[in-house]
Amino acid sequence: MDWFQLHSREVAWGSIALVVLVAGGWFYNRSQELKADRAETAYFNAQRSVVSGNLPLAESDLRKMINRYDGTSAATEGRLALAQILYEENKYQAGIDALKDAAGKAGDFTSSFHIVMAGGYEQLKNFKEAAAQYEEAAKAARFDADRQRDQTLAAKSYLNAGDSAKAKAIWTDLGADSKGTVAGEARVRLGEMTAALEPRS
């Protein structure tokens, strides 16, 4: 009691500071929740423009939503939708650019970001970069089946890029996994590559 009497002011200020911190944390969390809710609403409103077929309006709405609510899950989904709209308009590099800078903070959507970017690079005939994006998607995949699917797409893109060595390495790894969902396809692809390299009599 003597200590509290001597330090009553410090205790009081400490209590006030604690209340302020707790209140500040509550207000911050609440504001983030409200921001996320508004972002979801803005995203669905933009989707209406997509459904109606008004792609220029959808593109404009999505850009506004992404800029305003950047960092929310809805804005991340919005980037994917924006890239796909740009692809529909044959603006493949613009679609890739819409995703590239945010790929590192896409969270659960990281794999999807890389897959969509890979699709854009394929349309640009840049198969080497497409393969690299599919490999990044495989690294970010949560499930083995998804990872293996992305690796098969990477192998096919490497083949299209003329890099049969990398394609063969991927097919070899996939074929060696007897429990893998694409092991059979991998062995078939390896057989085709081997047959193509054999000299014809």
mmCIF file of C-alpha atoms in Angstrom:
data_model
loop_
_atom_site.group_PDB
_atom_site.id
_atom_site.type_symbol
_atom_site.label_atom_id
_atom_site.label_comp_id
_atom_site.label_asym_id
_atom_site.label_seq_id
_atom_site.Cartn_x
_atom_site.Cartn_y
_atom_site.Cartn_z
ATOM 1 C CA MET A 1 0.000 0.000 0.000
ATOM 2 C CA ASP A 2 2.833 2.350 0.799
ATOM 3 C CA TRP A 3 4.326 1.698 -2.651
ATOM 4 C CA PHE A 4 1.001 2.418 -4.363
ATOM 5 C CA GLN A 5 0.584 5.636 -2.388
ATOM 6 C CA LEU A 6 4.064 6.763 -3.401
ATOM 7 C CA HIS A 7 3.566 5.815 -7.044
ATOM 8 C CA SER A 8 -0.137 6.548 -7.469
ATOM 9 C CA ARG A 9 0.430 8.956 -10.353
ATOM 10 C CA GLU A 10 2.565 6.445 -12.257
ATOM 11 C CA VAL A 11 -0.045 3.730 -11.690
ATOM 12 C CA ALA A 12 -2.818 6.050 -12.881
ATOM 13 C CA TRP A 13 -0.961 7.038 -16.029
ATOM 14 C CA GLY A 14 -0.082 3.400 -16.673
ATOM 15 C CA SER A 15 -3.745 2.420 -16.393
ATOM 16 C CA ILE A 16 -4.768 5.202 -18.771
ATOM 17 C CA ALA A 17 -2.109 4.135 -21.272
ATOM 18 C CA LEU A 18 -3.344 0.533 -21.101
ATOM 19 C CA VAL A 19 -6.941 1.628 -21.708
ATOM 20 C CA VAL A 20 -5.836 3.761 -24.661
ATOM 21 C CA LEU A 21 -3.874 0.841 -26.167
ATOM 22 C CA VAL A 22 -6.798 -1.569 -25.783
ATOM 23 C CA ALA A 23 -9.253 0.951 -27.216
ATOM 24 C CA GLY A 24 -6.884 1.767 -30.066
ATOM 25 C CA GLY A 25 -6.502 -1.896 -30.911
ATOM 26 C CA TRP A 26 -10.273 -2.378 -30.928
ATOM 27 C CA PHE A 27 -10.863 0.630 -33.159
ATOM 28 C CA TYR A 28 -8.117 -0.488 -35.560
ATOM 29 C CA ASN A 29 -9.508 -4.011 -35.842
ATOM 30 C CA ARG A 30 -13.020 -2.650 -36.303
ATOM 31 C CA SER A 31 -11.890 -0.243 -39.022
ATOM 32 C CA GLN A 32 -10.130 -3.093 -40.828
ATOM 33 C CA GLU A 33 -13.310 -5.177 -40.672
ATOM 34 C CA LEU A 34 -15.362 -2.308 -42.089
ATOM 35 C CA LYS A 35 -12.772 -1.729 -44.818
ATOM 36 C CA ALA A 36 -12.902 -5.410 -45.763
ATOM 37 C CA ASP A 37 -16.712 -5.304 -45.897
ATOM 38 C CA ARG A 38 -16.707 -2.214 -48.121
ATOM 39 C CA ALA A 39 -14.073 -3.819 -50.347
ATOM 40 C CA GLU A 40 -16.234 -6.925 -50.794
ATOM 41 C CA THR A 41 -19.205 -4.759 -51.761
ATOM 42 C CA ALA A 42 -17.108 -2.805 -54.266
ATOM 43 C CA TYR A 43 -15.758 -6.047 -55.726
ATOM 44 C CA PHE A 44 -19.214 -7.541 -56.276
ATOM 45 C CA ASN A 45 -20.430 -4.291 -57.821
ATOM 46 C CA ALA A 46 -17.544 -4.440 -60.284
ATOM 47 C CA GLN A 47 -18.404 -8.062 -61.036
ATOM 48 C CA ARG A 48 -21.851 -6.936 -62.189
ATOM 49 C CA SER A 49 -20.184 -4.977 -64.968
ATOM 50 C CA VAL A 50 -18.293 -8.112 -65.974
ATOM 51 C CA VAL A 51 -21.481 -10.180 -66.086
ATOM 52 C CA SER A 52 -23.223 -7.504 -68.152
ATOM 53 C CA GLY A 53 -20.371 -7.660 -70.671
ATOM 54 C CA ASN A 54 -19.264 -4.060 -70.138
ATOM 55 C CA LEU A 55 -15.544 -4.816 -69.865
ATOM 56 C CA PRO A 56 -14.286 -1.193 -70.015
ATOM 57 C CA LEU A 57 -16.571 -0.257 -67.103
ATOM 58 C CA ALA A 58 -15.570 -3.402 -65.204
ATOM 59 C CA GLU A 59 -11.900 -2.566 -65.737
ATOM 60 C CA SER A 60 -12.439 0.968 -64.465
ATOM 61 C CA ASP A 61 -14.436 -0.198 -61.423
ATOM 62 C CA LEU A 62 -11.862 -2.830 -60.515
ATOM 63 C CA ARG A 63 -8.954 -0.396 -60.767
ATOM 64 C CA LYS A 64 -10.747 2.055 -58.470
ATOM 65 C CA MET A 65 -11.583 -0.711 -56.007
ATOM 66 C CA ILE A 66 -8.020 -2.055 -55.965
ATOM 67 C CA ASN A 67 -6.520 1.408 -55.400
ATOM 68 C CA ARG A 68 -8.964 2.229 -52.623
ATOM 69 C CA TYR A 69 -8.934 -1.086 -50.774
ATOM 70 C CA ASP A 70 -5.434 -2.353 -51.507
ATOM 71 C CA GLY A 71 -4.355 -4.932 -48.944
ATOM 72 C CA THR A 72 -7.761 -6.540 -48.546
ATOM 73 C CA SER A 73 -8.683 -10.002 -49.748
ATOM 74 C CA ALA A 74 -11.274 -8.498 -52.105
ATOM 75 C CA ALA A 75 -8.632 -6.271 -53.722
ATOM 76 C CA THR A 76 -6.436 -9.328 -54.263
ATOM 77 C CA GLU A 77 -9.333 -11.134 -55.964
ATOM 78 C CA GLY A 78 -9.984 -7.944 -57.886
ATOM 79 C CA ARG A 79 -6.464 -8.041 -59.332
ATOM 80 C CA LEU A 80 -7.087 -11.535 -60.667
ATOM 81 C CA ALA A 81 -10.396 -10.442 -62.204
ATOM 82 C CA LEU A 82 -8.748 -7.353 -63.699
ATOM 83 C CA ALA A 83 -5.990 -9.432 -65.299
ATOM 84 C CA GLN A 84 -8.542 -11.761 -66.863
ATOM 85 C CA ILE A 85 -10.509 -8.803 -68.257
ATOM 86 C CA LEU A 86 -7.340 -7.365 -69.761
ATOM 87 C CA TYR A 87 -6.618 -10.747 -71.329
ATOM 88 C CA GLU A 88 -10.113 -10.698 -72.850
ATOM 89 C CA GLU A 89 -9.150 -7.374 -74.425
ATOM 90 C CA ASN A 90 -5.884 -8.902 -75.721
ATOM 91 C CA LYS A 91 -3.886 -6.713 -73.311
ATOM 92 C CA TYR A 92 -1.741 -9.563 -72.073
ATOM 93 C CA GLN A 93 1.242 -7.578 -70.827
ATOM 94 C CA ALA A 94 -1.064 -5.171 -68.989
ATOM 95 C CA GLY A 95 -2.768 -8.149 -67.338
ATOM 96 C CA ILE A 96 0.575 -9.562 -66.250
ATOM 97 C CA ASP A 97 1.624 -6.177 -64.887
ATOM 98 C CA ALA A 98 -1.604 -5.956 -62.859
ATOM 99 C CA LEU A 99 -0.483 -9.042 -60.945
ATOM 100 C CA LYS A 100 3.306 -8.925 -60.985
ATOM 101 C CA ASP A 101 3.895 -6.239 -58.355
ATOM 102 C CA ALA A 102 1.401 -7.783 -55.917
ATOM 103 C CA ALA A 103 2.358 -11.451 -56.317
ATOM 104 C CA GLY A 104 4.574 -11.358 -53.241
ATOM 105 C CA LYS A 105 1.706 -10.318 -50.974
ATOM 106 C CA ALA A 106 -1.134 -12.327 -52.516
ATOM 107 C CA GLY A 107 -1.411 -14.707 -49.555
ATOM 108 C CA ASP A 108 -3.689 -17.651 -50.312
ATOM 109 C CA PHE A 109 -3.993 -16.420 -53.900
ATOM 110 C CA THR A 110 -0.251 -16.618 -54.658
ATOM 111 C CA SER A 111 -0.532 -19.793 -56.701
ATOM 112 C CA SER A 112 -3.452 -18.362 -58.701
ATOM 113 C CA PHE A 113 -1.470 -15.182 -59.400
ATOM 114 C CA HIS A 114 1.387 -17.172 -60.926
ATOM 115 C CA ILE A 115 -0.936 -19.398 -62.956
ATOM 116 C CA VAL A 116 -2.759 -16.412 -64.453
ATOM 117 C CA MET A 117 0.552 -14.688 -65.214
ATOM 118 C CA ALA A 118 1.787 -17.880 -66.870
ATOM 119 C CA GLY A 119 -1.292 -17.864 -69.085
ATOM 120 C CA GLY A 120 -0.505 -14.318 -70.153
ATOM 121 C CA TYR A 121 3.074 -15.188 -70.996
ATOM 122 C CA GLU A 122 1.869 -18.147 -73.059
ATOM 123 C CA GLN A 123 -0.328 -15.811 -75.104
ATOM 124 C CA LEU A 124 2.738 -13.634 -75.670
ATOM 125 C CA LYS A 125 4.656 -16.767 -76.791
ATOM 126 C CA ASN A 126 7.124 -16.245 -73.951
ATOM 127 C CA PHE A 127 7.093 -19.892 -72.948
ATOM 128 C CA LYS A 128 10.248 -19.762 -70.857
ATOM 129 C CA GLU A 129 8.735 -17.163 -68.521
ATOM 130 C CA ALA A 130 5.431 -19.047 -68.528
ATOM 131 C CA ALA A 131 7.260 -22.166 -67.348
ATOM 132 C CA ALA A 132 8.965 -20.191 -64.579
ATOM 133 C CA GLN A 133 5.582 -18.876 -63.414
ATOM 134 C CA TYR A 134 4.095 -22.368 -63.368
ATOM 135 C CA GLU A 135 7.010 -23.505 -61.229
ATOM 136 C CA GLU A 136 6.355 -20.628 -58.815
ATOM 137 C CA ALA A 137 2.706 -21.666 -58.716
ATOM 138 C CA ALA A 138 3.787 -25.217 -57.862
ATOM 139 C CA LYS A 139 5.899 -23.940 -54.969
ATOM 140 C CA ALA A 140 2.931 -21.995 -53.584
ATOM 141 C CA ALA A 141 0.374 -24.797 -54.086
ATOM 142 C CA ARG A 142 -1.188 -26.126 -50.896
ATOM 143 C CA PHE A 143 -1.954 -29.632 -52.155
ATOM 144 C CA ASP A 144 0.238 -32.202 -53.907
ATOM 145 C CA ALA A 145 -2.237 -32.694 -56.755
ATOM 146 C CA ASP A 146 -2.182 -28.971 -57.536
ATOM 147 C CA ARG A 147 1.594 -28.846 -57.264
ATOM 148 C CA GLN A 148 2.007 -31.758 -59.666
ATOM 149 C CA ARG A 149 -0.483 -30.243 -62.133
ATOM 150 C CA ASP A 150 1.455 -26.980 -62.146
ATOM 151 C CA GLN A 151 4.703 -28.858 -62.702
ATOM 152 C CA THR A 152 3.248 -30.636 -65.738
ATOM 153 C CA LEU A 153 2.251 -27.260 -67.164
ATOM 154 C CA ALA A 154 5.781 -25.999 -66.513
ATOM 155 C CA ALA A 155 7.253 -29.006 -68.339
ATOM 156 C CA LYS A 156 5.005 -28.422 -71.359
ATOM 157 C CA SER A 157 5.973 -24.758 -71.464
ATOM 158 C CA TYR A 158 9.660 -25.628 -71.273
ATOM 159 C CA LEU A 159 9.157 -27.945 -74.246
ATOM 160 C CA ASN A 160 7.458 -25.140 -76.159
ATOM 161 C CA ALA A 161 10.412 -22.925 -75.255
ATOM 162 C CA GLY A 162 12.795 -25.497 -76.702
ATOM 163 C CA ASP A 163 14.293 -26.457 -73.338
ATOM 164 C CA SER A 164 13.829 -30.222 -73.447
ATOM 165 C CA ALA A 165 16.393 -30.768 -70.671
ATOM 166 C CA LYS A 166 14.303 -28.936 -68.075
ATOM 167 C CA ALA A 167 11.116 -30.561 -69.317
ATOM 168 C CA LYS A 168 12.718 -33.994 -69.028
ATOM 169 C CA ALA A 169 13.951 -33.257 -65.502
ATOM 170 C CA ILE A 170 10.427 -32.334 -64.383
ATOM 171 C CA TRP A 171 8.833 -35.377 -66.061
ATOM 172 C CA THR A 172 11.485 -37.619 -64.501
ATOM 173 C CA ASP A 173 10.751 -36.338 -60.983
ATOM 174 C CA LEU A 174 7.005 -36.675 -61.489
ATOM 175 C CA GLY A 175 7.312 -40.147 -63.009
ATOM 176 C CA ALA A 176 9.378 -41.366 -60.070
ATOM 177 C CA ASP A 177 6.532 -40.618 -57.637
ATOM 178 C CA SER A 178 4.477 -43.815 -57.854
ATOM 179 C CA LYS A 179 1.691 -42.260 -55.771
ATOM 180 C CA GLY A 180 1.577 -39.049 -57.776
ATOM 181 C CA THR A 181 -1.567 -38.173 -59.696
ATOM 182 C CA VAL A 182 0.407 -37.452 -62.880
ATOM 183 C CA ALA A 183 2.997 -40.238 -62.668
ATOM 184 C CA GLY A 184 1.444 -42.134 -65.574
ATOM 185 C CA GLU A 185 1.359 -39.084 -67.820
ATOM 186 C CA ALA A 186 4.942 -38.243 -66.851
ATOM 187 C CA ARG A 187 6.176 -41.675 -67.919
ATOM 188 C CA VAL A 188 4.313 -41.403 -71.224
ATOM 189 C CA ARG A 189 5.874 -37.993 -71.869
ATOM 190 C CA LEU A 190 9.335 -39.337 -71.061
ATOM 191 C CA GLY A 191 8.738 -42.213 -73.468
ATOM 192 C CA GLU A 192 7.694 -39.798 -76.205
ATOM 193 C CA MET A 193 10.774 -37.654 -75.645
ATOM 194 C CA THR A 194 13.056 -40.696 -75.722
ATOM 195 C CA ALA A 195 11.447 -41.988 -78.914
ATOM 196 C CA ALA A 196 11.800 -38.573 -80.554
ATOM 197 C CA LEU A 197 15.532 -38.548 -79.791
ATOM 198 C CA GLU A 198 16.195 -42.053 -81.106
ATOM 199 C CA PRO A 199 17.746 -42.150 -84.615
ATOM 200 C CA ARG A 200 15.438 -43.435 -87.290
ATOM 201 C CA SER A 201 16.603 -46.390 -89.376
#
